[in-house]
């Protein structure tokens, strides 16, 4: 059981390349349920969270029936539920959750849910999730019901783009990450639900701290200042004067995601093109601060971005030259420079591009991070355009890709080597030994100067070039 738990957590703690989270499309107008079936439940003992999936739409959608896509979505959701059951305990409700007939009509779900969820029936669960199609974005969510007593979300909808390509490399892992992310929003990581936290007492200002002129860029920012989050953050960054943990402030995803500039790699970042996504104590602490959950703080210690970098990391800019070479690019050479991600879980590179940043960000002049030659970081907008590292990409990608991952790397595109003209993805057929690279849960990224003896032409690499490779660590 312990071995199963470790493998289960490790596999999902490392989710790569989460694309746009449709938080701006989310509507928030939750109701209290109409209770028709009370339970004889006088037991105050907490239990591992019980999450019910109404898969009616997924099972009956014509397009999802092809190639068992619907079953793959259900399997991915059930896998994610196992993770949460290991991490969260909750006080059971004293009634069964069902959906009112008038709400089914209002939401457009008449005839599209399972019989046990209809009014008069109900399920003895802690949270009910419906999955529906998202048309114009990858995924989003809605919270539909909250418990009248403690204001905890008890029914929500996850919207998925049903055009998800399951034929791509490691699509199942990517889908698990998407579901994990959206489910966490419904559980409580959502600005509009913060006032419902028990410690908030209806006032979001008991959770959020607004700073009008922060030390780093002189713009207004919002921070989570809840007790468990703040306690852990001071320890993580080694910064005892920390006032809170910064929230994302760009592009419609504000205040419901961690700021990628200071927590790049946490699975509740909002943006894509990031090398790794891991569950961290930051999100678990926030869920515990809601007052609804008892949390098991097992994350494997995989979150490394900015760890022990002290207050200076949070307060200073990221321009080159930077002291924080594990987090930001600090070499002036080619457009593509390979490296290892801060958590050593992926092979990554920096992509630089000259030019003018989108006019949308002109109101944040200090977002115009650049190295000495006027480059800014491309792709990672939510890192405030700091020169952060990106994941490798090629034609094998789907909603981002896992090719650079040491856990889920594609064996057909295993070797990424830096040479005189930049970066190249080279098939194993070109490198039969592939420098001994191996992928798996125990593999991590290291920098090496290995090269092929006697290579000539484009296979001959520059002297002293360092490139990232994946090897098992014991």
GROMACS .gro file of C-alpha atoms in nm:
model
  474
    1UNK     CA    1   0.000   0.000   0.000
    2UNK     CA    2   0.282   0.241   0.085
    3UNK     CA    3   0.459   0.160  -0.243
    4UNK     CA    4   0.136   0.214  -0.438
    5UNK     CA    5   0.083   0.548  -0.265
    6UNK     CA    6   0.436   0.670  -0.341
    7UNK     CA    7   0.419   0.573  -0.709
    8UNK     CA    8   0.068   0.719  -0.742
    9UNK     CA    9   0.173   1.052  -0.598
   10UNK     CA   10   0.505   1.074  -0.779
   11UNK     CA   11   0.345   1.004  -1.117
   12UNK     CA   12   0.090   1.282  -1.081
   13UNK     CA   13   0.306   1.525  -0.888
   14UNK     CA   14   0.497   1.576  -1.211
   15UNK     CA   15   0.248   1.720  -1.461
   16UNK     CA   16   0.394   1.914  -1.750
   17UNK     CA   17   0.276   2.190  -1.977
   18UNK     CA   18  -0.063   2.285  -1.842
   19UNK     CA   19  -0.217   2.514  -2.100
   20UNK     CA   20  -0.453   2.804  -2.055
   21UNK     CA   21  -0.694   2.766  -1.766
   22UNK     CA   22  -1.028   2.921  -1.865
   23UNK     CA   23  -1.080   3.096  -1.534
   24UNK     CA   24  -1.211   3.409  -1.707
   25UNK     CA   25  -1.498   3.205  -1.858
   26UNK     CA   26  -1.601   3.075  -1.518
   27UNK     CA   27  -1.933   3.192  -1.382
   28UNK     CA   28  -1.994   3.203  -1.008
   29UNK     CA   29  -2.349   3.196  -0.880
   30UNK     CA   30  -2.369   2.894  -0.649
   31UNK     CA   31  -2.684   2.779  -0.475
   32UNK     CA   32  -2.766   2.573  -0.169
   33UNK     CA   33  -2.896   2.224  -0.251
   34UNK     CA   34  -3.256   2.123  -0.185
   35UNK     CA   35  -3.217   1.842   0.067
   36UNK     CA   36  -3.459   1.553   0.020
   37UNK     CA   37  -3.263   1.261   0.163
   38UNK     CA   38  -3.106   1.306   0.507
   39UNK     CA   39  -2.860   1.051   0.639
   40UNK     CA   40  -2.851   0.905   0.987
   41UNK     CA   41  -2.497   1.024   1.021
   42UNK     CA   42  -2.394   1.128   1.370
   43UNK     CA   43  -2.032   1.032   1.314
   44UNK     CA   44  -1.802   1.334   1.332
   45UNK     CA   45  -1.500   1.135   1.220
   46UNK     CA   46  -1.329   1.268   0.908
   47UNK     CA   47  -1.303   1.042   0.606
   48UNK     CA   48  -1.094   1.046   0.286
   49UNK     CA   49  -1.281   1.273   0.048
   50UNK     CA   50  -1.543   1.090  -0.157
   51UNK     CA   51  -1.585   1.237  -0.506
   52UNK     CA   52  -1.862   1.122  -0.739
   53UNK     CA   53  -1.833   1.164  -1.115
   54UNK     CA   54  -2.149   1.192  -1.323
   55UNK     CA   55  -2.011   1.067  -1.651
   56UNK     CA   56  -2.337   1.061  -1.846
   57UNK     CA   57  -2.227   1.317  -2.107
   58UNK     CA   58  -1.880   1.166  -2.141
   59UNK     CA   59  -2.024   0.816  -2.188
   60UNK     CA   60  -2.284   0.924  -2.443
   61UNK     CA   61  -2.103   1.188  -2.648
   62UNK     CA   62  -2.082   1.052  -3.004
   63UNK     CA   63  -1.730   1.181  -3.070
   64UNK     CA   64  -1.594   1.048  -2.740
   65UNK     CA   65  -1.715   0.698  -2.822
   66UNK     CA   66  -1.450   0.682  -3.093
   67UNK     CA   67  -1.131   0.514  -2.979
   68UNK     CA   68  -1.267   0.486  -2.624
   69UNK     CA   69  -1.196   0.855  -2.558
   70UNK     CA   70  -1.479   0.875  -2.305
   71UNK     CA   71  -1.337   0.583  -2.109
   72UNK     CA   72  -0.994   0.749  -2.109
   73UNK     CA   73  -1.143   1.064  -1.955
   74UNK     CA   74  -1.321   0.861  -1.688
   75UNK     CA   75  -1.007   0.661  -1.611
   76UNK     CA   76  -0.802   0.980  -1.581
   77UNK     CA   77  -1.060   1.132  -1.345
   78UNK     CA   78  -1.069   0.821  -1.126
   79UNK     CA   79  -0.690   0.828  -1.109
   80UNK     CA   80  -0.699   1.189  -0.989
   81UNK     CA   81  -0.965   1.104  -0.730
   82UNK     CA   82  -0.727   0.845  -0.581
   83UNK     CA   83  -0.468   1.118  -0.538
   84UNK     CA   84  -0.708   1.346  -0.352
   85UNK     CA   85  -0.829   1.060  -0.136
   86UNK     CA   86  -0.471   1.016  -0.017
   87UNK     CA   87  -0.425   1.388   0.047
   88UNK     CA   88  -0.757   1.518   0.186
   89UNK     CA   89  -1.001   1.419   0.458
   90UNK     CA   90  -1.335   1.590   0.511
   91UNK     CA   91  -1.633   1.594   0.746
   92UNK     CA   92  -1.915   1.391   0.580
   93UNK     CA   93  -2.243   1.567   0.500
   94UNK     CA   94  -2.561   1.460   0.676
   95UNK     CA   95  -2.755   1.436   0.349
   96UNK     CA   96  -2.728   1.294   0.000
   97UNK     CA   97  -2.631   1.531  -0.282
   98UNK     CA   98  -2.887   1.557  -0.561
   99UNK     CA   99  -2.972   1.816  -0.828
  100UNK     CA  100  -3.300   2.005  -0.814
  101UNK     CA  101  -3.530   1.961  -1.114
  102UNK     CA  102  -3.554   2.335  -1.178
  103UNK     CA  103  -3.175   2.362  -1.170
  104UNK     CA  104  -3.141   2.084  -1.426
  105UNK     CA  105  -3.369   2.282  -1.654
  106UNK     CA  106  -3.188   2.610  -1.590
  107UNK     CA  107  -2.845   2.455  -1.656
  108UNK     CA  108  -2.963   2.267  -1.965
  109UNK     CA  109  -2.897   1.924  -1.815
  110UNK     CA  110  -3.246   1.771  -1.828
  111UNK     CA  111  -3.195   1.416  -1.951
  112UNK     CA  112  -2.817   1.447  -1.929
  113UNK     CA  113  -2.740   1.321  -1.578
  114UNK     CA  114  -2.759   0.983  -1.415
  115UNK     CA  115  -3.071   0.875  -1.232
  116UNK     CA  116  -2.908   0.863  -0.887
  117UNK     CA  117  -2.837   1.238  -0.898
  118UNK     CA  118  -3.192   1.345  -0.973
  119UNK     CA  119  -3.405   1.515  -0.709
  120UNK     CA  120  -3.550   1.262  -0.467
  121UNK     CA  121  -3.250   1.034  -0.500
  122UNK     CA  122  -2.894   1.149  -0.429
  123UNK     CA  123  -2.548   1.013  -0.352
  124UNK     CA  124  -2.369   0.987  -0.019
  125UNK     CA  125  -2.058   1.172  -0.133
  126UNK     CA  126  -1.861   1.481  -0.033
  127UNK     CA  127  -1.836   1.632  -0.380
  128UNK     CA  128  -2.015   1.569  -0.709
  129UNK     CA  129  -1.851   1.654  -1.043
  130UNK     CA  130  -2.012   1.670  -1.387
  131UNK     CA  131  -1.791   1.677  -1.698
  132UNK     CA  132  -1.911   1.869  -2.004
  133UNK     CA  133  -1.763   1.999  -2.329
  134UNK     CA  134  -1.563   2.323  -2.354
  135UNK     CA  135  -1.566   2.470  -2.703
  136UNK     CA  136  -1.317   2.755  -2.720
  137UNK     CA  137  -1.058   2.682  -2.454
  138UNK     CA  138  -0.887   2.383  -2.308
  139UNK     CA  139  -1.067   2.358  -1.976
  140UNK     CA  140  -1.261   2.551  -1.714
  141UNK     CA  141  -1.494   2.492  -1.421
  142UNK     CA  142  -1.804   2.610  -1.236
  143UNK     CA  143  -1.914   2.571  -0.875
  144UNK     CA  144  -2.289   2.505  -0.871
  145UNK     CA  145  -2.375   2.404  -0.512
  146UNK     CA  146  -2.222   2.487  -0.177
  147UNK     CA  147  -2.320   2.342   0.159
  148UNK     CA  148  -2.548   2.581   0.346
  149UNK     CA  149  -2.383   2.507   0.680
  150UNK     CA  150  -2.011   2.549   0.611
  151UNK     CA  151  -2.021   2.698   0.257
  152UNK     CA  152  -1.795   2.424   0.119
  153UNK     CA  153  -1.835   2.349  -0.256
  154UNK     CA  154  -2.021   2.021  -0.301
  155UNK     CA  155  -2.115   2.020  -0.671
  156UNK     CA  156  -1.924   2.153  -0.970
  157UNK     CA  157  -1.877   2.116  -1.344
  158UNK     CA  158  -1.545   2.064  -1.523
  159UNK     CA  159  -1.546   2.170  -1.886
  160UNK     CA  160  -1.301   1.987  -2.114
  161UNK     CA  161  -1.219   2.039  -2.477
  162UNK     CA  162  -1.345   1.713  -2.625
  163UNK     CA  163  -1.111   1.762  -2.922
  164UNK     CA  164  -0.825   1.657  -2.699
  165UNK     CA  165  -0.592   1.439  -2.908
  166UNK     CA  166  -0.544   1.111  -2.725
  167UNK     CA  167  -0.314   0.983  -2.997
  168UNK     CA  168  -0.028   1.208  -2.892
  169UNK     CA  169   0.259   1.113  -2.669
  170UNK     CA  170   0.165   1.094  -2.299
  171UNK     CA  171  -0.178   1.246  -2.353
  172UNK     CA  172  -0.313   1.054  -2.053
  173UNK     CA  173  -0.071   1.228  -1.815
  174UNK     CA  174  -0.161   1.566  -1.957
  175UNK     CA  175  -0.532   1.496  -1.912
  176UNK     CA  176  -0.476   1.394  -1.550
  177UNK     CA  177  -0.301   1.724  -1.488
  178UNK     CA  178  -0.585   1.924  -1.642
  179UNK     CA  179  -0.844   1.744  -1.429
  180UNK     CA  180  -0.631   1.781  -1.116
  181UNK     CA  181  -0.598   2.155  -1.177
  182UNK     CA  182  -0.968   2.221  -1.237
  183UNK     CA  183  -1.076   1.998  -0.950
  184UNK     CA  184  -0.850   2.198  -0.717
  185UNK     CA  185  -1.028   2.517  -0.822
  186UNK     CA  186  -1.361   2.360  -0.726
  187UNK     CA  187  -1.222   2.235  -0.395
  188UNK     CA  188  -1.138   2.592  -0.296
  189UNK     CA  189  -0.853   2.752  -0.492
  190UNK     CA  190  -1.073   3.020  -0.642
  191UNK     CA  191  -1.088   3.388  -0.553
  192UNK     CA  192  -1.467   3.401  -0.532
  193UNK     CA  193  -1.478   3.112  -0.284
  194UNK     CA  194  -1.211   3.260  -0.052
  195UNK     CA  195  -1.470   3.456   0.154
  196UNK     CA  196  -1.632   3.120   0.239
  197UNK     CA  197  -1.316   3.001   0.415
  198UNK     CA  198  -1.388   2.966   0.784
  199UNK     CA  199  -1.101   3.196   0.880
  200UNK     CA  200  -1.232   3.459   0.635
  201UNK     CA  201  -1.572   3.494   0.805
  202UNK     CA  202  -1.714   3.632   0.481
  203UNK     CA  203  -1.437   3.889   0.429
  204UNK     CA  204  -1.186   3.814   0.152
  205UNK     CA  205  -0.946   4.063   0.309
  206UNK     CA  206  -0.883   3.806   0.580
  207UNK     CA  207  -0.730   3.585   0.310
  208UNK     CA  208  -0.591   3.831   0.055
  209UNK     CA  209  -0.333   4.102   0.113
  210UNK     CA  210  -0.307   4.379  -0.146
  211UNK     CA  211   0.024   4.562  -0.177
  212UNK     CA  212   0.007   4.880  -0.383
  213UNK     CA  213   0.379   4.917  -0.451
  214UNK     CA  214   0.580   4.601  -0.418
  215UNK     CA  215   0.958   4.607  -0.402
  216UNK     CA  216   1.012   4.418  -0.724
  217UNK     CA  217   0.821   4.613  -0.986
  218UNK     CA  218   0.618   4.895  -0.829
  219UNK     CA  219   0.279   4.756  -0.932
  220UNK     CA  220  -0.017   4.644  -0.723
  221UNK     CA  221  -0.016   4.276  -0.635
  222UNK     CA  222  -0.233   4.040  -0.432
  223UNK     CA  223  -0.099   3.781  -0.190
  224UNK     CA  224  -0.243   3.490   0.006
  225UNK     CA  225  -0.176   3.555   0.373
  226UNK     CA  226  -0.369   3.267   0.532
  227UNK     CA  227  -0.186   3.112   0.832
  228UNK     CA  228  -0.074   2.773   0.698
  229UNK     CA  229   0.030   2.916   0.362
  230UNK     CA  230   0.229   3.197   0.520
  231UNK     CA  231   0.394   2.965   0.770
  232UNK     CA  232   0.509   2.726   0.501
  233UNK     CA  233   0.617   3.002   0.260
  234UNK     CA  234   0.849   3.161   0.517
  235UNK     CA  235   1.017   2.825   0.564
  236UNK     CA  236   1.029   2.742   0.192
  237UNK     CA  237   1.183   3.070   0.079
  238UNK     CA  238   1.379   3.120   0.403
  239UNK     CA  239   1.224   3.465   0.436
  240UNK     CA  240   1.086   3.544   0.782
  241UNK     CA  241   0.957   3.889   0.683
  242UNK     CA  242   0.734   3.750   0.409
  243UNK     CA  243   0.382   3.898   0.414
  244UNK     CA  244   0.212   3.650   0.182
  245UNK     CA  245   0.241   3.431  -0.128
  246UNK     CA  246   0.193   3.611  -0.456
  247UNK     CA  247  -0.102   3.537  -0.684
  248UNK     CA  248  -0.115   3.561  -1.062
  249UNK     CA  249  -0.213   3.904  -1.191
  250UNK     CA  250  -0.232   3.871  -1.569
  251UNK     CA  251  -0.475   3.801  -1.849
  252UNK     CA  252  -0.801   3.715  -1.673
  253UNK     CA  253  -0.649   3.451  -1.447
  254UNK     CA  254  -0.592   3.678  -1.152
  255UNK     CA  255  -0.604   3.574  -0.788
  256UNK     CA  256  -0.688   3.210  -0.854
  257UNK     CA  257  -0.341   3.082  -0.944
  258UNK     CA  258   0.004   3.109  -0.791
  259UNK     CA  259   0.231   3.367  -0.954
  260UNK     CA  260   0.465   3.182  -1.190
  261UNK     CA  261   0.742   3.438  -1.136
  262UNK     CA  262   0.781   3.315  -0.777
  263UNK     CA  263   0.635   2.961  -0.795
  264UNK     CA  264   0.702   2.839  -1.148
  265UNK     CA  265   0.634   2.465  -1.162
  266UNK     CA  266   0.349   2.449  -0.910
  267UNK     CA  267   0.049   2.274  -1.063
  268UNK     CA  268  -0.178   2.568  -0.983
  269UNK     CA  269   0.013   2.800  -1.217
  270UNK     CA  270  -0.210   2.932  -1.496
  271UNK     CA  271   0.013   2.919  -1.799
  272UNK     CA  272   0.169   2.668  -2.035
  273UNK     CA  273   0.523   2.631  -2.167
  274UNK     CA  274   0.657   2.541  -1.828
  275UNK     CA  275   0.882   2.242  -1.773
  276UNK     CA  276   0.716   2.075  -1.475
  277UNK     CA  277   0.401   2.093  -1.264
  278UNK     CA  278   0.411   1.949  -0.914
  279UNK     CA  279   0.177   1.940  -0.618
  280UNK     CA  280   0.334   2.146  -0.343
  281UNK     CA  281   0.266   2.228   0.019
  282UNK     CA  282   0.153   2.575  -0.091
  283UNK     CA  283  -0.170   2.447  -0.246
  284UNK     CA  284  -0.226   2.187   0.025
  285UNK     CA  285  -0.183   2.455   0.293
  286UNK     CA  286  -0.436   2.679   0.119
  287UNK     CA  287  -0.690   2.396   0.111
  288UNK     CA  288  -0.632   2.330   0.479
  289UNK     CA  289  -0.672   2.700   0.557
  290UNK     CA  290  -1.024   2.676   0.413
  291UNK     CA  291  -1.121   2.492   0.731
  292UNK     CA  292  -1.289   2.220   0.526
  293UNK     CA  293  -1.010   1.969   0.484
  294UNK     CA  294  -0.753   1.783   0.686
  295UNK     CA  295  -0.443   1.759   0.469
  296UNK     CA  296  -0.169   1.500   0.442
  297UNK     CA  297   0.146   1.690   0.349
  298UNK     CA  298   0.318   1.436   0.132
  299UNK     CA  299   0.453   1.584  -0.190
  300UNK     CA  300   0.790   1.415  -0.229
  301UNK     CA  301   0.976   1.745  -0.195
  302UNK     CA  302   0.972   1.795  -0.571
  303UNK     CA  303   0.896   2.168  -0.566
  304UNK     CA  304   1.232   2.346  -0.592
  305UNK     CA  305   1.178   2.676  -0.774
  306UNK     CA  306   1.306   2.960  -0.556
  307UNK     CA  307   1.349   2.735  -0.253
  308UNK     CA  308   1.579   2.879   0.017
  309UNK     CA  309   1.658   3.180  -0.205
  310UNK     CA  310   1.554   3.419   0.072
  311UNK     CA  311   1.360   3.745   0.048
  312UNK     CA  312   1.590   3.880  -0.223
  313UNK     CA  313   1.451   3.628  -0.472
  314UNK     CA  314   1.099   3.764  -0.416
  315UNK     CA  315   1.191   4.133  -0.403
  316UNK     CA  316   1.453   4.177  -0.675
  317UNK     CA  317   1.420   4.169  -1.054
  318UNK     CA  318   1.529   3.883  -1.275
  319UNK     CA  319   1.737   4.076  -1.528
  320UNK     CA  320   2.066   3.933  -1.648
  321UNK     CA  321   2.300   3.895  -1.482
  322UNK     CA  322   2.094   3.728  -1.211
  323UNK     CA  323   2.200   3.555  -0.892
  324UNK     CA  324   1.925   3.297  -0.938
  325UNK     CA  325   2.071   3.080  -1.212
  326UNK     CA  326   1.864   2.777  -1.114
  327UNK     CA  327   1.547   2.972  -1.192
  328UNK     CA  328   1.638   3.223  -1.465
  329UNK     CA  329   1.860   3.234  -1.769
  330UNK     CA  330   2.199   3.394  -1.712
  331UNK     CA  331   2.411   3.317  -2.021
  332UNK     CA  332   2.448   3.538  -2.326
  333UNK     CA  333   2.477   3.305  -2.624
  334UNK     CA  334   2.235   3.139  -2.868
  335UNK     CA  335   1.858   3.178  -2.885
  336UNK     CA  336   1.831   2.823  -2.752
  337UNK     CA  337   2.028   2.728  -2.446
  338UNK     CA  338   1.958   2.389  -2.286
  339UNK     CA  339   1.952   2.326  -1.913
  340UNK     CA  340   1.771   2.129  -1.642
  341UNK     CA  341   1.453   2.253  -1.478
  342UNK     CA  342   1.481   2.378  -1.121
  343UNK     CA  343   1.337   2.050  -0.988
  344UNK     CA  344   1.570   1.847  -1.213
  345UNK     CA  345   1.271   1.666  -1.362
  346UNK     CA  346   1.296   1.790  -1.719
  347UNK     CA  347   1.539   1.893  -1.988
  348UNK     CA  348   1.460   2.252  -2.075
  349UNK     CA  349   1.584   2.546  -2.280
  350UNK     CA  350   1.548   2.921  -2.290
  351UNK     CA  351   1.393   3.084  -2.592
  352UNK     CA  352   1.475   3.452  -2.638
  353UNK     CA  353   1.321   3.689  -2.885
  354UNK     CA  354   1.385   4.051  -2.965
  355UNK     CA  355   1.088   4.279  -3.008
  356UNK     CA  356   0.806   4.464  -2.841
  357UNK     CA  357   0.594   4.293  -2.580
  358UNK     CA  358   0.218   4.287  -2.629
  359UNK     CA  359   0.068   4.630  -2.563
  360UNK     CA  360  -0.150   4.470  -2.294
  361UNK     CA  361   0.148   4.466  -2.063
  362UNK     CA  362   0.256   4.826  -2.123
  363UNK     CA  363   0.086   4.925  -1.801
  364UNK     CA  364   0.339   4.708  -1.622
  365UNK     CA  365   0.667   4.865  -1.735
  366UNK     CA  366   0.877   4.651  -1.505
  367UNK     CA  367   0.750   4.338  -1.677
  368UNK     CA  368   0.986   4.429  -1.960
  369UNK     CA  369   1.256   4.200  -1.833
  370UNK     CA  370   1.548   4.159  -2.065
  371UNK     CA  371   1.908   4.055  -2.075
  372UNK     CA  372   2.179   4.296  -2.174
  373UNK     CA  373   2.097   4.262  -2.543
  374UNK     CA  374   1.730   4.353  -2.517
  375UNK     CA  375   1.584   4.003  -2.525
  376UNK     CA  376   1.277   3.908  -2.329
  377UNK     CA  377   1.152   3.565  -2.231
  378UNK     CA  378   0.911   3.421  -2.485
  379UNK     CA  379   0.623   3.195  -2.391
  380UNK     CA  380   0.618   3.229  -2.015
  381UNK     CA  381   0.409   3.545  -1.993
  382UNK     CA  382   0.300   3.470  -1.642
  383UNK     CA  383   0.657   3.481  -1.516
  384UNK     CA  384   0.634   3.854  -1.594
  385UNK     CA  385   0.847   3.782  -1.901
  386UNK     CA  386   1.143   3.678  -1.694
  387UNK     CA  387   1.385   3.462  -1.888
  388UNK     CA  388   1.255   3.137  -1.744
  389UNK     CA  389   1.315   2.794  -1.895
  390UNK     CA  390   1.068   2.623  -2.130
  391UNK     CA  391   0.997   2.261  -2.217
  392UNK     CA  392   1.123   2.106  -2.537
  393UNK     CA  393   0.863   2.091  -2.811
  394UNK     CA  394   0.829   1.911  -3.141
  395UNK     CA  395   0.565   1.753  -3.362
  396UNK     CA  396   0.493   1.490  -3.098
  397UNK     CA  397   0.338   1.747  -2.864
  398UNK     CA  398  -0.022   1.773  -2.751
  399UNK     CA  399  -0.141   2.073  -2.551
  400UNK     CA  400   0.227   2.113  -2.473
  401UNK     CA  401   0.442   1.801  -2.450
  402UNK     CA  402   0.639   1.569  -2.230
  403UNK     CA  403   0.931   1.508  -2.457
  404UNK     CA  404   1.177   1.685  -2.229
  405UNK     CA  405   1.054   1.507  -1.917
  406UNK     CA  406   1.285   1.259  -1.748
  407UNK     CA  407   0.974   1.080  -1.621
  408UNK     CA  408   0.770   1.052  -1.939
  409UNK     CA  409   1.022   1.133  -2.214
  410UNK     CA  410   0.948   1.010  -2.561
  411UNK     CA  411   1.206   0.746  -2.648
  412UNK     CA  412   1.192   0.842  -3.015
  413UNK     CA  413   1.305   1.193  -2.936
  414UNK     CA  414   1.526   1.124  -2.641
  415UNK     CA  415   1.841   1.323  -2.707
  416UNK     CA  416   1.844   1.699  -2.713
  417UNK     CA  417   2.188   1.828  -2.783
  418UNK     CA  418   2.319   2.184  -2.797
  419UNK     CA  419   2.542   2.252  -3.094
  420UNK     CA  420   2.678   2.553  -3.282
  421UNK     CA  421   2.348   2.654  -3.443
  422UNK     CA  422   2.120   2.603  -3.145
  423UNK     CA  423   1.917   2.305  -3.031
  424UNK     CA  424   1.827   1.986  -3.213
  425UNK     CA  425   1.594   1.698  -3.142
  426UNK     CA  426   1.770   1.384  -3.256
  427UNK     CA  427   1.608   1.043  -3.293
  428UNK     CA  428   1.748   0.736  -3.125
  429UNK     CA  429   1.828   0.600  -3.471
  430UNK     CA  430   2.087   0.876  -3.498
  431UNK     CA  431   2.218   0.795  -3.151
  432UNK     CA  432   2.176   0.419  -3.097
  433UNK     CA  433   2.321   0.432  -2.748
  434UNK     CA  434   2.145   0.761  -2.669
  435UNK     CA  435   2.419   0.823  -2.412
  436UNK     CA  436   2.249   0.570  -2.185
  437UNK     CA  437   1.950   0.794  -2.114
  438UNK     CA  438   1.658   0.632  -1.932
  439UNK     CA  439   1.313   0.763  -1.843
  440UNK     CA  440   1.109   0.675  -1.536
  441UNK     CA  441   1.001   0.779  -1.189
  442UNK     CA  442   1.357   0.759  -1.059
  443UNK     CA  443   1.518   0.953  -1.346
  444UNK     CA  444   1.630   1.314  -1.314
  445UNK     CA  445   1.807   1.568  -1.531
  446UNK     CA  446   2.182   1.625  -1.513
  447UNK     CA  447   2.414   1.845  -1.719
  448UNK     CA  448   2.680   1.655  -1.911
  449UNK     CA  449   2.950   1.720  -2.170
  450UNK     CA  450   2.920   1.373  -2.323
  451UNK     CA  451   2.955   1.361  -2.701
  452UNK     CA  452   3.001   1.095  -2.967
  453UNK     CA  453   3.362   1.007  -3.029
  454UNK     CA  454   3.478   1.081  -3.382
  455UNK     CA  455   3.160   1.267  -3.483
  456UNK     CA  456   3.187   1.503  -3.778
  457UNK     CA  457   2.962   1.751  -3.956
  458UNK     CA  458   2.635   1.845  -3.787
  459UNK     CA  459   2.678   1.562  -3.537
  460UNK     CA  460   3.004   1.716  -3.411
  461UNK     CA  461   2.927   1.941  -3.116
  462UNK     CA  462   3.114   2.245  -2.998
  463UNK     CA  463   3.391   2.186  -2.751
  464UNK     CA  464   3.290   2.216  -2.387
  465UNK     CA  465   2.917   2.226  -2.466
  466UNK     CA  466   2.708   2.120  -2.167
  467UNK     CA  467   2.373   1.960  -2.241
  468UNK     CA  468   2.096   1.807  -2.026
  469UNK     CA  469   2.037   1.432  -2.009
  470UNK     CA  470   1.811   1.201  -1.806
  471UNK     CA  471   1.955   0.929  -1.583
  472UNK     CA  472   1.822   0.721  -1.290
  473UNK     CA  473   1.915   0.853  -0.945
  474UNK     CA  474   1.929   0.627  -0.643
   0.00000   0.00000   0.00000
